[in-house]
Structure formats: C-alpha cells, structure tokens
Amino acid sequence: MKLAITPLVLSTATFGLMLGVSQNAQAAGLIPNVTASTTIGSATPGTWNIANTVNGVGLLPSNTPSLTGSHAASSGGTSANAWRSVTNTYTTGTITFNFNRIYNLAGFTFWNLGGSIQLAGQGIKNVTIEYSLNGVDWTTLTGAPTSFAQGPASSGNVPAQVFDFSPVHATNVRFSNMVRNV
C-alpha cells in the first residue's frame, strides 16, 4: 500500500479513456457509452468527475471521444477536463470501466494529466490493468502496460499514449494497484 498525500489524477482515458476494439471482431473504433466508476472518490465531484475519463472532455479539437489527437492541458479550477481523486488518498483503490456488453478489446488510448508541474506529478505512473466478463472475476491483461509516461509539466497539450495487446473478450476493464507520478 502506498501513501498518496496528494490526489491521483487521470486525464481523459478514451481510455482519459476511449477503448478500441479489435478490427477482426468489429469495425475498429471506440466502444460507445462506456461508464467509469472509482472506489477512490473524486475531488469536487461536479468538477473533477470520473465521467471525464470517458466522455471526451478536454480532447482536441472539440471535446469529442477519439482514439487519436491531443488532450488539452488541465488548468483545474471550476472547468476541470479530467478526473482527480480526493486529497489524501491513503489506498490505491480502483477505477473500473464498464462497456455494458462484451467487446473484443485489443487496445486503448490514454492521456495522463499534465498542465503544470503539480498536476503532472499526480498522474498515474504504475498500474495493474485487469479485464472481466462479469465485473466480478478479474484477470490481469497480458500485454497491457504496467506504467504510463508522465504528462507534461508545461501548459501544452498532452499527447496520446496508444497501447495494443492480444484481443480479449471483456465487459469491464479495471485499473488497480495505481501509484501516482512523484
């Protein structure tokens, strides 16, 4: 268990999140209507809402879910375009993405939070990514990343990190064992 004195922050995973599906199973593209939940909580829920990880908020050019492109830097305040955990999170908790049906998942795109030295240091560094067919029984996703690049400390846009792996059938994906950038 790692003590996190400052919040854990996740920018838009179009996985700040969009999830891609395997081309040989369905048309390549986004999984629609993904929902996200967390056991960690959200700092100022109306502003740093976990829904911002899947709704496209902050993605350029038009706040539309996408598997490519950049994510606008987060300035925080009352117009946050990412998710941020509650302050003084003492356990790593989980973030769960629900697809609402089975998909043949072959990759995802991830944007770690950036926009300032403070915010970039609060992004996700290490992670275990798991998948499930029922939201109860979880399997570690072989070939998925176990760490993410830190978001930029400057006020510039955050580039996408694209990950591919052997396709798996899943209704849910979960981030667990998260450690923030320090």
PDB file of C-alpha atoms in Angstrom:
ATOM      1  CA  MET A   1       0.000   0.000   0.000  1.00  0.00           C
ATOM      2  CA  LYS A   2       1.432   3.366  -0.989  1.00  0.00           C
ATOM      3  CA  LEU A   3       0.535   6.543   0.844  1.00  0.00           C
ATOM      4  CA  ALA A   4      -0.540   9.299  -1.517  1.00  0.00           C
ATOM      5  CA  ILE A   5      -0.619  12.690   0.130  1.00  0.00           C
ATOM      6  CA  THR A   6      -1.816  14.473  -2.983  1.00  0.00           C
ATOM      7  CA  PRO A   7      -4.621  13.299  -5.255  1.00  0.00           C
ATOM      8  CA  LEU A   8      -4.302  10.771  -8.022  1.00  0.00           C
ATOM      9  CA  VAL A   9      -5.301  12.313 -11.336  1.00  0.00           C
ATOM     10  CA  LEU A  10      -6.440  10.735 -14.597  1.00  0.00           C
ATOM     11  CA  SER A  11      -6.926  12.814 -17.661  1.00  0.00           C
ATOM     12  CA  THR A  12      -9.199  11.640 -20.368  1.00  0.00           C
ATOM     13  CA  ALA A  13      -8.554   7.890 -20.848  1.00  0.00           C
ATOM     14  CA  THR A  14     -10.645   7.492 -24.409  1.00  0.00           C
ATOM     15  CA  PHE A  15      -9.446   5.163 -22.012  1.00  0.00           C
ATOM     16  CA  GLY A  16      -8.740   9.956 -20.053  1.00  0.00           C
ATOM     17  CA  LEU A  17     -10.308   6.808 -21.791  1.00  0.00           C
ATOM     18  CA  MET A  18     -11.619   5.562 -25.054  1.00  0.00           C
ATOM     19  CA  LEU A  19     -11.273   1.900 -25.643  1.00  0.00           C
ATOM     20  CA  GLY A  20     -10.591   0.410 -29.033  1.00  0.00           C
ATOM     21  CA  VAL A  21     -11.959  -2.847 -30.327  1.00  0.00           C
ATOM     22  CA  SER A  22     -10.234  -5.426 -32.438  1.00  0.00           C
ATOM     23  CA  GLN A  23     -10.583  -4.904 -36.191  1.00  0.00           C
ATOM     24  CA  ASN A  24     -11.221  -8.574 -36.862  1.00  0.00           C
ATOM     25  CA  ALA A  25     -14.157  -8.690 -34.442  1.00  0.00           C
ATOM     26  CA  GLN A  26     -15.983  -5.451 -35.147  1.00  0.00           C
ATOM     27  CA  ALA A  27     -15.343  -2.257 -37.033  1.00  0.00           C
ATOM     28  CA  ALA A  28     -12.303  -0.603 -35.484  1.00  0.00           C
ATOM     29  CA  GLY A  29     -13.184   2.301 -33.303  1.00  0.00           C
ATOM     30  CA  LEU A  30     -14.429   3.455 -29.979  1.00  0.00           C
ATOM     31  CA  ILE A  31     -16.532   1.467 -27.612  1.00  0.00           C
ATOM     32  CA  PRO A  32     -19.620   3.663 -27.177  1.00  0.00           C
ATOM     33  CA  ASN A  33     -21.343   4.506 -23.897  1.00  0.00           C
ATOM     34  CA  VAL A  34     -18.508   3.420 -21.602  1.00  0.00           C
ATOM     35  CA  THR A  35     -19.096   4.347 -17.968  1.00  0.00           C
ATOM     36  CA  ALA A  36     -16.448   4.761 -15.294  1.00  0.00           C
ATOM     37  CA  SER A  37     -16.554   4.365 -11.532  1.00  0.00           C
ATOM     38  CA  THR A  38     -13.973   4.520  -8.784  1.00  0.00           C
ATOM     39  CA  THR A  39     -13.547   3.368  -5.202  1.00  0.00           C
ATOM     40  CA  ILE A  40     -11.284   6.338  -4.533  1.00  0.00           C
ATOM     41  CA  GLY A  41     -13.811   9.163  -4.860  1.00  0.00           C
ATOM     42  CA  SER A  42     -13.483  12.440  -6.725  1.00  0.00           C
ATOM     43  CA  ALA A  43     -12.184  15.818  -5.617  1.00  0.00           C
ATOM     44  CA  THR A  44     -15.031  18.276  -6.142  1.00  0.00           C
ATOM     45  CA  PRO A  45     -17.218  15.664  -7.906  1.00  0.00           C
ATOM     46  CA  GLY A  46     -19.029  18.175 -10.122  1.00  0.00           C
ATOM     47  CA  THR A  47     -15.713  19.455 -11.454  1.00  0.00           C
ATOM     48  CA  TRP A  48     -13.158  16.600 -11.384  1.00  0.00           C
ATOM     49  CA  ASN A  49     -15.762  13.946 -12.198  1.00  0.00           C
ATOM     50  CA  ILE A  50     -14.757  10.339 -13.007  1.00  0.00           C
ATOM     51  CA  ALA A  51     -17.073  10.607 -16.051  1.00  0.00           C
ATOM     52  CA  ASN A  52     -14.447  12.944 -17.553  1.00  0.00           C
ATOM     53  CA  THR A  53     -12.271   9.877 -18.161  1.00  0.00           C
ATOM     54  CA  VAL A  54     -14.654   8.546 -20.817  1.00  0.00           C
ATOM     55  CA  ASN A  55     -16.759  11.444 -22.089  1.00  0.00           C
ATOM     56  CA  GLY A  56     -14.184  13.161 -24.316  1.00  0.00           C
ATOM     57  CA  VAL A  57     -13.999  16.355 -22.269  1.00  0.00           C
ATOM     58  CA  GLY A  58     -10.663  18.017 -22.989  1.00  0.00           C
ATOM     59  CA  LEU A  59      -9.922  16.114 -26.188  1.00  0.00           C
ATOM     60  CA  LEU A  60      -8.984  18.364 -29.076  1.00  0.00           C
ATOM     61  CA  PRO A  61     -10.350  19.807 -31.207  1.00  0.00           C
ATOM     62  CA  SER A  62     -13.946  19.572 -29.997  1.00  0.00           C
ATOM     63  CA  ASN A  63     -14.316  17.642 -26.692  1.00  0.00           C
ATOM     64  CA  THR A  64     -15.354  14.540 -28.639  1.00  0.00           C
ATOM     65  CA  PRO A  65     -14.267  10.993 -27.748  1.00  0.00           C
ATOM     66  CA  SER A  66     -11.414   9.892 -30.012  1.00  0.00           C
ATOM     67  CA  LEU A  67      -8.608   7.348 -30.226  1.00  0.00           C
ATOM     68  CA  THR A  68      -6.156   9.932 -31.553  1.00  0.00           C
ATOM     69  CA  GLY A  69      -5.233  13.522 -31.002  1.00  0.00           C
ATOM     70  CA  SER A  70      -4.179  15.518 -28.014  1.00  0.00           C
ATOM     71  CA  HIS A  71      -5.777  16.378 -24.713  1.00  0.00           C
ATOM     72  CA  ALA A  72      -5.848  19.986 -23.585  1.00  0.00           C
ATOM     73  CA  ALA A  73      -3.776  20.699 -20.505  1.00  0.00           C
ATOM     74  CA  SER A  74      -5.863  20.859 -17.356  1.00  0.00           C
ATOM     75  CA  SER A  75      -5.900  24.130 -15.524  1.00  0.00           C
ATOM     76  CA  GLY A  76      -8.058  22.827 -12.709  1.00  0.00           C
ATOM     77  CA  GLY A  77     -10.355  25.328 -11.125  1.00  0.00           C
ATOM     78  CA  THR A  78     -14.039  25.125 -11.944  1.00  0.00           C
ATOM     79  CA  SER A  79     -13.595  23.879 -15.510  1.00  0.00           C
ATOM     80  CA  ALA A  80     -11.535  20.733 -14.978  1.00  0.00           C
ATOM     81  CA  ASN A  81     -11.318  18.446 -18.012  1.00  0.00           C
ATOM     82  CA  ALA A  82     -10.064  15.353 -16.201  1.00  0.00           C
ATOM     83  CA  TRP A  83     -10.685  13.251 -13.090  1.00  0.00           C
ATOM     84  CA  ARG A  84      -8.898  13.806  -9.791  1.00  0.00           C
ATOM     85  CA  SER A  85      -9.177  11.674  -6.668  1.00  0.00           C
ATOM     86  CA  VAL A  86      -9.946  13.056  -3.259  1.00  0.00           C
ATOM     87  CA  THR A  87      -6.984  14.627  -1.473  1.00  0.00           C
ATOM     88  CA  ASN A  88      -5.030  12.425   0.937  1.00  0.00           C
ATOM     89  CA  THR A  89      -5.938   9.160  -0.740  1.00  0.00           C
ATOM     90  CA  TYR A  90      -4.408   6.509   1.507  1.00  0.00           C
ATOM     91  CA  THR A  91      -5.214   3.448  -0.577  1.00  0.00           C
ATOM     92  CA  THR A  92      -4.783   2.989  -4.274  1.00  0.00           C
ATOM     93  CA  GLY A  93      -8.358   1.844  -4.911  1.00  0.00           C
ATOM     94  CA  THR A  94      -9.635   1.024  -8.377  1.00  0.00           C
ATOM     95  CA  ILE A  95     -11.064   2.653 -11.475  1.00  0.00           C
ATOM     96  CA  THR A  96     -13.492   0.416 -13.352  1.00  0.00           C
ATOM     97  CA  PHE A  97     -14.653   0.948 -16.930  1.00  0.00           C
ATOM     98  CA  ASN A  98     -17.935  -0.751 -17.846  1.00  0.00           C
ATOM     99  CA  PHE A  99     -18.682  -1.432 -21.539  1.00  0.00           C
ATOM    100  CA  ASN A 100     -22.244  -2.650 -20.890  1.00  0.00           C
ATOM    101  CA  ARG A 101     -21.739  -5.668 -23.174  1.00  0.00           C
ATOM    102  CA  ILE A 102     -18.956  -7.968 -24.403  1.00  0.00           C
ATOM    103  CA  TYR A 103     -16.326  -6.455 -26.703  1.00  0.00           C
ATOM    104  CA  ASN A 104     -13.201  -7.916 -28.256  1.00  0.00           C
ATOM    105  CA  LEU A 105     -10.754  -5.452 -26.716  1.00  0.00           C
ATOM    106  CA  ALA A 106      -7.376  -5.071 -28.434  1.00  0.00           C
ATOM    107  CA  GLY A 107      -6.045  -1.787 -27.091  1.00  0.00           C
ATOM    108  CA  PHE A 108      -6.748   1.631 -25.685  1.00  0.00           C
ATOM    109  CA  THR A 109      -5.597   5.218 -25.792  1.00  0.00           C
ATOM    110  CA  PHE A 110      -4.595   7.039 -22.610  1.00  0.00           C
ATOM    111  CA  TRP A 111      -3.772  10.634 -21.745  1.00  0.00           C
ATOM    112  CA  ASN A 112      -2.012  11.197 -18.402  1.00  0.00           C
ATOM    113  CA  LEU A 113      -2.759  14.520 -16.767  1.00  0.00           C
ATOM    114  CA  GLY A 114      -0.494  17.464 -17.464  1.00  0.00           C
ATOM    115  CA  GLY A 115      -0.608  21.229 -17.489  1.00  0.00           C
ATOM    116  CA  SER A 116       1.615  22.108 -14.546  1.00  0.00           C
ATOM    117  CA  ILE A 117       4.397  20.563 -12.504  1.00  0.00           C
ATOM    118  CA  GLN A 118       1.904  19.851  -9.711  1.00  0.00           C
ATOM    119  CA  LEU A 119      -0.727  18.205 -11.943  1.00  0.00           C
ATOM    120  CA  ALA A 120       1.792  16.175 -13.974  1.00  0.00           C
ATOM    121  CA  GLY A 121       3.151  14.745 -10.719  1.00  0.00           C
ATOM    122  CA  GLN A 122      -0.316  13.498  -9.827  1.00  0.00           C
ATOM    123  CA  GLY A 123      -0.900  11.351 -12.916  1.00  0.00           C
ATOM    124  CA  ILE A 124      -0.858   7.563 -12.854  1.00  0.00           C
ATOM    125  CA  LYS A 125       2.638   6.049 -13.014  1.00  0.00           C
ATOM    126  CA  ASN A 126       2.285   2.335 -12.210  1.00  0.00           C
ATOM    127  CA  VAL A 127      -0.881   0.310 -12.696  1.00  0.00           C
ATOM    128  CA  THR A 128      -2.246  -3.209 -12.977  1.00  0.00           C
ATOM    129  CA  ILE A 129      -4.817  -3.482 -15.767  1.00  0.00           C
ATOM    130  CA  GLU A 130      -7.362  -6.268 -15.482  1.00  0.00           C
ATOM    131  CA  TYR A 131     -10.382  -7.353 -17.502  1.00  0.00           C
ATOM    132  CA  SER A 132     -13.581  -9.220 -16.714  1.00  0.00           C
ATOM    133  CA  LEU A 133     -16.552 -10.793 -18.462  1.00  0.00           C
ATOM    134  CA  ASN A 134     -18.856 -10.268 -15.488  1.00  0.00           C
ATOM    135  CA  GLY A 135     -17.437  -7.432 -13.350  1.00  0.00           C
ATOM    136  CA  VAL A 136     -16.673  -9.896 -10.532  1.00  0.00           C
ATOM    137  CA  ASP A 137     -13.880 -12.228 -11.682  1.00  0.00           C
ATOM    138  CA  TRP A 138     -10.760 -10.367 -12.874  1.00  0.00           C
ATOM    139  CA  THR A 139      -7.761 -11.462 -14.954  1.00  0.00           C
ATOM    140  CA  THR A 140      -4.567  -9.451 -15.452  1.00  0.00           C
ATOM    141  CA  LEU A 141      -4.490  -8.201 -19.035  1.00  0.00           C
ATOM    142  CA  THR A 142      -1.380  -9.748 -20.602  1.00  0.00           C
ATOM    143  CA  GLY A 143       0.480  -7.269 -22.799  1.00  0.00           C
ATOM    144  CA  ALA A 144      -1.200  -4.227 -21.259  1.00  0.00           C
ATOM    145  CA  PRO A 145       1.070  -1.512 -19.883  1.00  0.00           C
ATOM    146  CA  THR A 146       2.140  -1.572 -16.252  1.00  0.00           C
ATOM    147  CA  SER A 147       3.198   2.072 -16.297  1.00  0.00           C
ATOM    148  CA  PHE A 148       2.318   5.283 -18.122  1.00  0.00           C
ATOM    149  CA  ALA A 149       4.522   8.181 -19.207  1.00  0.00           C
ATOM    150  CA  GLN A 150       4.159  11.264 -17.041  1.00  0.00           C
ATOM    151  CA  GLY A 151       2.077  14.075 -18.543  1.00  0.00           C
ATOM    152  CA  PRO A 152       3.898  17.278 -19.482  1.00  0.00           C
ATOM    153  CA  ALA A 153       4.655  19.809 -16.761  1.00  0.00           C
ATOM    154  CA  SER A 154       4.125  22.650 -19.227  1.00  0.00           C
ATOM    155  CA  SER A 155       0.812  24.191 -20.174  1.00  0.00           C
ATOM    156  CA  GLY A 156       0.911  22.495 -23.586  1.00  0.00           C
ATOM    157  CA  ASN A 157      -1.375  19.755 -24.832  1.00  0.00           C
ATOM    158  CA  VAL A 158      -0.964  16.153 -23.667  1.00  0.00           C
ATOM    159  CA  PRO A 159      -0.134  13.635 -26.436  1.00  0.00           C
ATOM    160  CA  ALA A 160      -1.929  10.300 -26.616  1.00  0.00           C
ATOM    161  CA  GLN A 161      -0.320   7.092 -25.385  1.00  0.00           C
ATOM    162  CA  VAL A 162      -1.594   4.231 -27.558  1.00  0.00           C
ATOM    163  CA  PHE A 163      -1.441   0.632 -26.335  1.00  0.00           C
ATOM    164  CA  ASP A 164      -2.168  -2.560 -28.275  1.00  0.00           C
ATOM    165  CA  PHE A 165      -2.313  -6.120 -26.977  1.00  0.00           C
ATOM    166  CA  SER A 166      -3.719  -9.502 -27.988  1.00  0.00           C
ATOM    167  CA  PRO A 167      -7.519  -9.262 -28.109  1.00  0.00           C
ATOM    168  CA  VAL A 168      -9.547 -10.351 -25.079  1.00  0.00           C
ATOM    169  CA  HIS A 169     -13.296 -10.577 -24.613  1.00  0.00           C
ATOM    170  CA  ALA A 170     -14.351  -8.185 -21.858  1.00  0.00           C
ATOM    171  CA  THR A 171     -17.307  -6.324 -20.408  1.00  0.00           C
ATOM    172  CA  ASN A 172     -15.135  -4.389 -17.956  1.00  0.00           C
ATOM    173  CA  VAL A 173     -11.580  -3.125 -17.546  1.00  0.00           C
ATOM    174  CA  ARG A 174     -10.168  -2.163 -14.172  1.00  0.00           C
ATOM    175  CA  PHE A 175      -7.112  -0.138 -13.141  1.00  0.00           C
ATOM    176  CA  SER A 176      -5.788  -1.310  -9.762  1.00  0.00           C
ATOM    177  CA  ASN A 177      -2.562  -1.038  -7.755  1.00  0.00           C
ATOM    178  CA  MET A 178      -2.164   2.522  -9.027  1.00  0.00           C
ATOM    179  CA  VAL A 179       0.802   4.612  -7.965  1.00  0.00           C
ATOM    180  CA  ARG A 180       0.989   8.281  -8.880  1.00  0.00           C
ATOM    181  CA  ASN A 181       3.937  10.021 -10.505  1.00  0.00           C
ATOM    182  CA  VAL A 182       6.227  11.596  -7.945  1.00  0.00           C
TER     183      VAL A 182
END
